[in-house]
C-alpha positions as YAML, in Angstrom:
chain: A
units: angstrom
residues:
- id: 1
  name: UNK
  ca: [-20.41, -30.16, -17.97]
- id: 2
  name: UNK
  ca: [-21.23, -26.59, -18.93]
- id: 3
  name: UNK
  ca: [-23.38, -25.54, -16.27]
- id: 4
  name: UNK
  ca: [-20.64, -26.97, -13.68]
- id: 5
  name: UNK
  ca: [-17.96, -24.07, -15.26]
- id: 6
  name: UNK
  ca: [-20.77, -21.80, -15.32]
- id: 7
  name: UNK
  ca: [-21.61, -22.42, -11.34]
- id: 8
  name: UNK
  ca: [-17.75, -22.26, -10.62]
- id: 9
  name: UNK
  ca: [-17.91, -19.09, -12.16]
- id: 10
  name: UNK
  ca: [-20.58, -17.47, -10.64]
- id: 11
  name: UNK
  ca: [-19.59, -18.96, -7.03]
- id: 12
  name: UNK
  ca: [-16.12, -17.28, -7.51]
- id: 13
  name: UNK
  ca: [-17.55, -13.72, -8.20]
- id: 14
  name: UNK
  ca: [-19.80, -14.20, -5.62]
- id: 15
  name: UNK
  ca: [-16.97, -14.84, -3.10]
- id: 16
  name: UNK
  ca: [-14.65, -12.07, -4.56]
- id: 17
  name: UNK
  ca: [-18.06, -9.80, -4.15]
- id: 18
  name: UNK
  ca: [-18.25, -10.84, -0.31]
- id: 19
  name: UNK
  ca: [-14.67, -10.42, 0.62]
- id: 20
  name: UNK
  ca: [-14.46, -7.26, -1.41]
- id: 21
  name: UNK
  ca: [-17.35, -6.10, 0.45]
- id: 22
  name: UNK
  ca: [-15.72, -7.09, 3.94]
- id: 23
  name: UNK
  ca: [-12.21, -5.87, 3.67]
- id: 24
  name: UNK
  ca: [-12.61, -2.94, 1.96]
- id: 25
  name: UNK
  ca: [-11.56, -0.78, 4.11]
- id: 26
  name: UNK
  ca: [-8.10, -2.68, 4.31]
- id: 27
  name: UNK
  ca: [-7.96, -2.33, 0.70]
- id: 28
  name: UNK
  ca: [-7.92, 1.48, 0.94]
- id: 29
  name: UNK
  ca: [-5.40, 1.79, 3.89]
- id: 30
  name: UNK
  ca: [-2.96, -0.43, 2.29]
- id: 31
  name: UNK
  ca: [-3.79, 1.97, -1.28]
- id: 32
  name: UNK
  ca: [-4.12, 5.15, 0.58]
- id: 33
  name: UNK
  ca: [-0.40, 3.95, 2.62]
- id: 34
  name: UNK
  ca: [1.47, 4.32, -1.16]
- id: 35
  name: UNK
  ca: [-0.57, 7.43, -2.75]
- id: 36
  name: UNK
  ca: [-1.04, 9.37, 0.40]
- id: 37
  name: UNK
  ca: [-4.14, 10.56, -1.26]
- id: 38
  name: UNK
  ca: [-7.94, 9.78, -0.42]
- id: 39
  name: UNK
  ca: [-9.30, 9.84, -4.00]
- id: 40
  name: UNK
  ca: [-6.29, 8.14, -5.72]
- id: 41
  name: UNK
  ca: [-6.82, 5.00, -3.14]
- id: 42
  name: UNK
  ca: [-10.70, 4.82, -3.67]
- id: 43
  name: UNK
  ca: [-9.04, 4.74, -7.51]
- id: 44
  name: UNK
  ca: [-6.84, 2.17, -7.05]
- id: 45
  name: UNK
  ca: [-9.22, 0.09, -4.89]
- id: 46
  name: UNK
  ca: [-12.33, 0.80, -7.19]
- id: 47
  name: UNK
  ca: [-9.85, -0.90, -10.22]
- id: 48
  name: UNK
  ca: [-8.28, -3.58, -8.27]
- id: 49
  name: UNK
  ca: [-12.42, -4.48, -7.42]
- id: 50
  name: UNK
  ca: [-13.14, -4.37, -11.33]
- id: 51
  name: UNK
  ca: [-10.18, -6.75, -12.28]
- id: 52
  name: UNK
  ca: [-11.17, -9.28, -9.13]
- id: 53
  name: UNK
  ca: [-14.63, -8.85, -10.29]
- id: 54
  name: UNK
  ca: [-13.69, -9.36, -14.11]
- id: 55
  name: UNK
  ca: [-11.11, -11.92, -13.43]
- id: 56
  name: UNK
  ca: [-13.13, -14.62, -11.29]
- id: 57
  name: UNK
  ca: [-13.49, -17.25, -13.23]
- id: 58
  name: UNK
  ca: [-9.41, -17.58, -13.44]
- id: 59
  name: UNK
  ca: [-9.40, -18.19, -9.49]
- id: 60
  name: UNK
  ca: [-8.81, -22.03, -9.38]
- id: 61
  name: UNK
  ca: [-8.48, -22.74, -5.41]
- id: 62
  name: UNK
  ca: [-11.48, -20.69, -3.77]
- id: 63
  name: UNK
  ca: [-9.65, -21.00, -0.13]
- id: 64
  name: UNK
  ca: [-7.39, -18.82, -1.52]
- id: 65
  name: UNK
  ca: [-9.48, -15.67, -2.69]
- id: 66
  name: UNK
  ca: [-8.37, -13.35, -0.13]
- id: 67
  name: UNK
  ca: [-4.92, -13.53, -0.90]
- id: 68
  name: UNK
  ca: [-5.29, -13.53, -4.56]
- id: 69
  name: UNK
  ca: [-7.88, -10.19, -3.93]
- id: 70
  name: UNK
  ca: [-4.94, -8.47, -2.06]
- id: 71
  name: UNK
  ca: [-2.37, -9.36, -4.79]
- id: 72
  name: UNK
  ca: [-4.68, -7.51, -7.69]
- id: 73
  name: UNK
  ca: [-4.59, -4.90, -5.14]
- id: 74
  name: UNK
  ca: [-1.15, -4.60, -4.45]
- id: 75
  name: UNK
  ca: [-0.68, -4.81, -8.27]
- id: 76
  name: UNK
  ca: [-2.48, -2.16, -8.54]
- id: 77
  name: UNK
  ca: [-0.79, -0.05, -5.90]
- id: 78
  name: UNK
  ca: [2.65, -0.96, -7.42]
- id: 79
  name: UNK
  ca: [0.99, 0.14, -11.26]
- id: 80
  name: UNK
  ca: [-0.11, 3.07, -10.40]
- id: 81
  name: UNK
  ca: [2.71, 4.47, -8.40]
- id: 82
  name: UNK
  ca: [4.99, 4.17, -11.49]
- id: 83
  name: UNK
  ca: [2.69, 6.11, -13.66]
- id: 84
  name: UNK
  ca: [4.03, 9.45, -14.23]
- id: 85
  name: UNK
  ca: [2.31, 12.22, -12.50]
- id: 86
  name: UNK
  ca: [2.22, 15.83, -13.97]
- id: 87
  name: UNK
  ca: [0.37, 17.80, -11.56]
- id: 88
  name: UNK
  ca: [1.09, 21.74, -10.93]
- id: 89
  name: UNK
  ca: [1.46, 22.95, -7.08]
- id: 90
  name: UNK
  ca: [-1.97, 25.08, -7.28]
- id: 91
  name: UNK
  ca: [-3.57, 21.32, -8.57]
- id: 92
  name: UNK
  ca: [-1.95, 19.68, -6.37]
- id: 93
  name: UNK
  ca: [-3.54, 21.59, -3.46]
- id: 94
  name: UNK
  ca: [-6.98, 21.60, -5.34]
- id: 95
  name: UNK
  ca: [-7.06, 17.67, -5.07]
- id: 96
  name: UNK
  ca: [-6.07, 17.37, -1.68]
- id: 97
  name: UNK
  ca: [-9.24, 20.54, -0.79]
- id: 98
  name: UNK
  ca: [-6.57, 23.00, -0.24]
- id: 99
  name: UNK
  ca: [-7.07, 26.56, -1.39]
- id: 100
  name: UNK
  ca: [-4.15, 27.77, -3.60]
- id: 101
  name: UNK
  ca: [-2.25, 29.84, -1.62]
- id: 102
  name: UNK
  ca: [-2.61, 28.21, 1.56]
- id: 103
  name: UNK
  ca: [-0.64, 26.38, 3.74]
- id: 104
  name: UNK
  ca: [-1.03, 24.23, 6.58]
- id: 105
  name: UNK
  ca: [1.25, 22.50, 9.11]
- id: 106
  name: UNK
  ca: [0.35, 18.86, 10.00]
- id: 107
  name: UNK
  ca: [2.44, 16.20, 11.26]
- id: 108
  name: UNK
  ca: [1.30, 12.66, 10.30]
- id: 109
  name: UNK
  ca: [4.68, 10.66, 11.52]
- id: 110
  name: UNK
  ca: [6.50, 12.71, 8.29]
- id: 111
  name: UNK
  ca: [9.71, 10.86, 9.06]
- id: 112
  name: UNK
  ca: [8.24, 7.33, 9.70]
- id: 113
  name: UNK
  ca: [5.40, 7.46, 6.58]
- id: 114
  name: UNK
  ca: [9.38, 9.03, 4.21]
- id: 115
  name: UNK
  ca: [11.51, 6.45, 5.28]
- id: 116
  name: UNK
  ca: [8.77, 3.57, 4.41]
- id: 117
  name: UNK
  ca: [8.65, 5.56, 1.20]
- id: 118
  name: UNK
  ca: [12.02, 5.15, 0.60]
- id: 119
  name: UNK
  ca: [11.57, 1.40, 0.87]
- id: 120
  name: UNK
  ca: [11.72, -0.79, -2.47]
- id: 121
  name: UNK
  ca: [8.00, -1.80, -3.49]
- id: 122
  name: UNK
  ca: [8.00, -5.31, -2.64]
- id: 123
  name: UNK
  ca: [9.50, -4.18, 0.57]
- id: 124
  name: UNK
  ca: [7.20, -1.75, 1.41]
- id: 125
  name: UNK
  ca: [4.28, -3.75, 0.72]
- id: 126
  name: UNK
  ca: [5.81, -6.02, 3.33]
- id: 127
  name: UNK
  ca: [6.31, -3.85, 6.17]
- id: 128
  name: UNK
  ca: [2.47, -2.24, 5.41]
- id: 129
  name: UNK
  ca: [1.11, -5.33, 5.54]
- id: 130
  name: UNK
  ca: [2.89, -6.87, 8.68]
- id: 131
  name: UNK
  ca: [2.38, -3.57, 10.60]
- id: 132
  name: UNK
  ca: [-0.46, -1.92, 9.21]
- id: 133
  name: UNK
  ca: [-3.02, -4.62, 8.03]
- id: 134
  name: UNK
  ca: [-1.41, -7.09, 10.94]
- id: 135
  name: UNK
  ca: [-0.75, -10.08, 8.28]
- id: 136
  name: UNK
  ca: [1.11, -12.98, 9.31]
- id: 137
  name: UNK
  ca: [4.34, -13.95, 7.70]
- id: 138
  name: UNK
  ca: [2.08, -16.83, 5.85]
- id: 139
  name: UNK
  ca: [-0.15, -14.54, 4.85]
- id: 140
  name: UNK
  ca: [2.00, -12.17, 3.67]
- id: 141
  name: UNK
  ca: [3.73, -15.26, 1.67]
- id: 142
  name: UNK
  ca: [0.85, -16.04, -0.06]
- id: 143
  name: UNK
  ca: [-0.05, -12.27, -0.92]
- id: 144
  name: UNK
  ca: [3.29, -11.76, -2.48]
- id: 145
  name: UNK
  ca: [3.47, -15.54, -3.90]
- id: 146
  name: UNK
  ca: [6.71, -15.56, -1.97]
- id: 147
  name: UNK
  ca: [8.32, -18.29, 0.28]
- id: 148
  name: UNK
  ca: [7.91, -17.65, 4.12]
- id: 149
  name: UNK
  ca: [11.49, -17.04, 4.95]
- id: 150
  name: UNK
  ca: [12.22, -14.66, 1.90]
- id: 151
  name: UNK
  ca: [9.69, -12.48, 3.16]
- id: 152
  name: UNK
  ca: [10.75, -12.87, 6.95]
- id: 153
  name: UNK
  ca: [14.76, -12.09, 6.14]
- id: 154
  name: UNK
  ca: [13.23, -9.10, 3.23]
- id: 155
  name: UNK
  ca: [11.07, -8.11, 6.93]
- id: 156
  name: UNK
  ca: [14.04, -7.79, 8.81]
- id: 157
  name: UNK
  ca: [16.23, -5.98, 6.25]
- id: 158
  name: UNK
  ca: [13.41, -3.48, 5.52]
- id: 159
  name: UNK
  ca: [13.09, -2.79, 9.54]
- id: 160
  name: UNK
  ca: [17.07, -2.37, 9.76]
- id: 161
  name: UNK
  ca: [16.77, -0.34, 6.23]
- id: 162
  name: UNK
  ca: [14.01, 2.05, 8.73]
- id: 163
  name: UNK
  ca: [16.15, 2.08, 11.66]
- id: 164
  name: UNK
  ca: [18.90, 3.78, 10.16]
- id: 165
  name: UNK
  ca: [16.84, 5.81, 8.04]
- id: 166
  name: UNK
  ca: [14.85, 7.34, 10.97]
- id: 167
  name: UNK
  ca: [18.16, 7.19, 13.06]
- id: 168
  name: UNK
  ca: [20.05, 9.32, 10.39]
- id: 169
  name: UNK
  ca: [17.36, 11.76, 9.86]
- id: 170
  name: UNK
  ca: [17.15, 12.30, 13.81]
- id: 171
  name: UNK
  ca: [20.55, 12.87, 14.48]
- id: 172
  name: UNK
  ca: [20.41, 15.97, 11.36]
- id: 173
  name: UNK
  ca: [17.37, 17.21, 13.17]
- id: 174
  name: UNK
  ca: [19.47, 16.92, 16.00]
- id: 175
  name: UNK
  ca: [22.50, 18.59, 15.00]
- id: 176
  name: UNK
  ca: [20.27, 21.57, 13.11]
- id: 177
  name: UNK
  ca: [18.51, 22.23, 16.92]
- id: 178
  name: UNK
  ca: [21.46, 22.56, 18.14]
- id: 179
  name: UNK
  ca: [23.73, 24.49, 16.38]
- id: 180
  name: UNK
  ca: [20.77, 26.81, 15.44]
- id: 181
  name: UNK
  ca: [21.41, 26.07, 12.01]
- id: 182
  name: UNK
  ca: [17.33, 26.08, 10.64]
- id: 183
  name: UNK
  ca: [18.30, 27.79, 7.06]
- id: 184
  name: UNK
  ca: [19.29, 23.85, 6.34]
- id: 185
  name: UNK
  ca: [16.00, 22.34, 6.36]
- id: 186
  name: UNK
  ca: [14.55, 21.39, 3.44]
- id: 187
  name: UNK
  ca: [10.55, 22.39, 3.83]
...
C-alpha cells in the first residue's frame, strides 16, 4: 500500500512539472499584470512553481491540477503585493534598467492597466483572468474556489467599477485640454 502513495506522489509532481512547463508563460502575464515588473513576476512565478512542486502530494483530484497550479499562483500574486516595498526612486529606476536621472515617456494603456489597479484583489484577479488569460467563468470558479455566479455578478461589478473609473478620469483629461489648465496633472 506504500508504493501506491508513493506512485500517486510522483504522478502528481510529474503532472504539476508538465503543466508548469506548458503554461508558463500565462503564469508570468497574470504575475507580471499585478507587479508591473519583469523580475518580480519571474519571482512570483519561480515561488508559486516551488510550492506546486513541493506541495504535490496534497493534490487529491489530478483533473484538477491546472486550476489548483493557478490558485498557488494567484496566492502568490495576492502575497506578494501586500508585502511592503521600500525602494528609493534612483532603485527603483535601477530595477526596471533605467539610468538614474533619466526619464522616458511610454504609454502602456496608463489609464486602463490604473483603474484595474484600483480593483479589489479578488476582483482583479477576475477581470485578468477573463480578459487577459481568456478563462471561462467555470474556470475562473474553480481558480478562485468560488461559485459560478459569484464570480459572474463580482465580473460585472468590476467592469461597471472600470467604466466609471476610465469614464471619470476621461472627462478630467477632458476638462484640463480644454480649459488649458495642464499645471493640474499629476505626473
Amino acid at each position: 500500500m506504500h508504493f501506491f502513495f508513493a506512485k500517486k506522489e510522483e504522478n502528481n509532481q510529474d503532472l504539476i512539472e508538465r503543466i508548469i512547463l506548458e503554461k508558463y508563460n500565462q503564469y508570468y502575464r497574470l504575475a507580471y499584470g499585478y507587479v508591473h515588473n519583469e523580475a518580480d513576476a519571474c519571482d512570483i512565478v519561480q515561488n508559486g512553481a516551488y510550492k506546486a512542486l513541493k506541495g504535490s502530494h496534497t493534490l487529491k483530484q489530478p483533473e484538477y491540477a491546472e486550476s489548483w497550479v493557478y490558485r498557488i499562483m494567484l496566492n502568490e500574486c495576492f502575497r506578494y503585493v501586500k508585502q511592503p516595498r521600500f525602494l528609493s526612486y534612483e532603485a527603483m529606476q535601477e530595477e526596471n534598467g533605467i539610468d538614474p536621472g533619466y526619464t522616458e515617456d511610454r504609454y502602456e494603456n496608463v489609464d486602463l492597466q490604473k483603474a484595474i489597479d484600483a480593483l479589489p484583489a479578488q476582483d482583479k484577479a477576475i477581470v485578468i483572468l477573463k480578459f487577459f488569460e481568456d478563462k471561462k467563468l467555470e474556470e475562473i470558479a474553480d481558480i478562485l474556489e468560488e461559485n459560478v455566479n459569484t464570480v459572474t455578478s463580482r465580473l460585472y461589478r468590476s467592469m461597471k467599477k472600470l467604466r466609471n473609473i476610465l469614464t471619470v478620469e476621461s472627462e478630467e483629461n477632458v476638462y484640463h485640454f480644454h480649459t488649458g489648465r495642464e499645471e493640474q496633472y499629476d505626473l
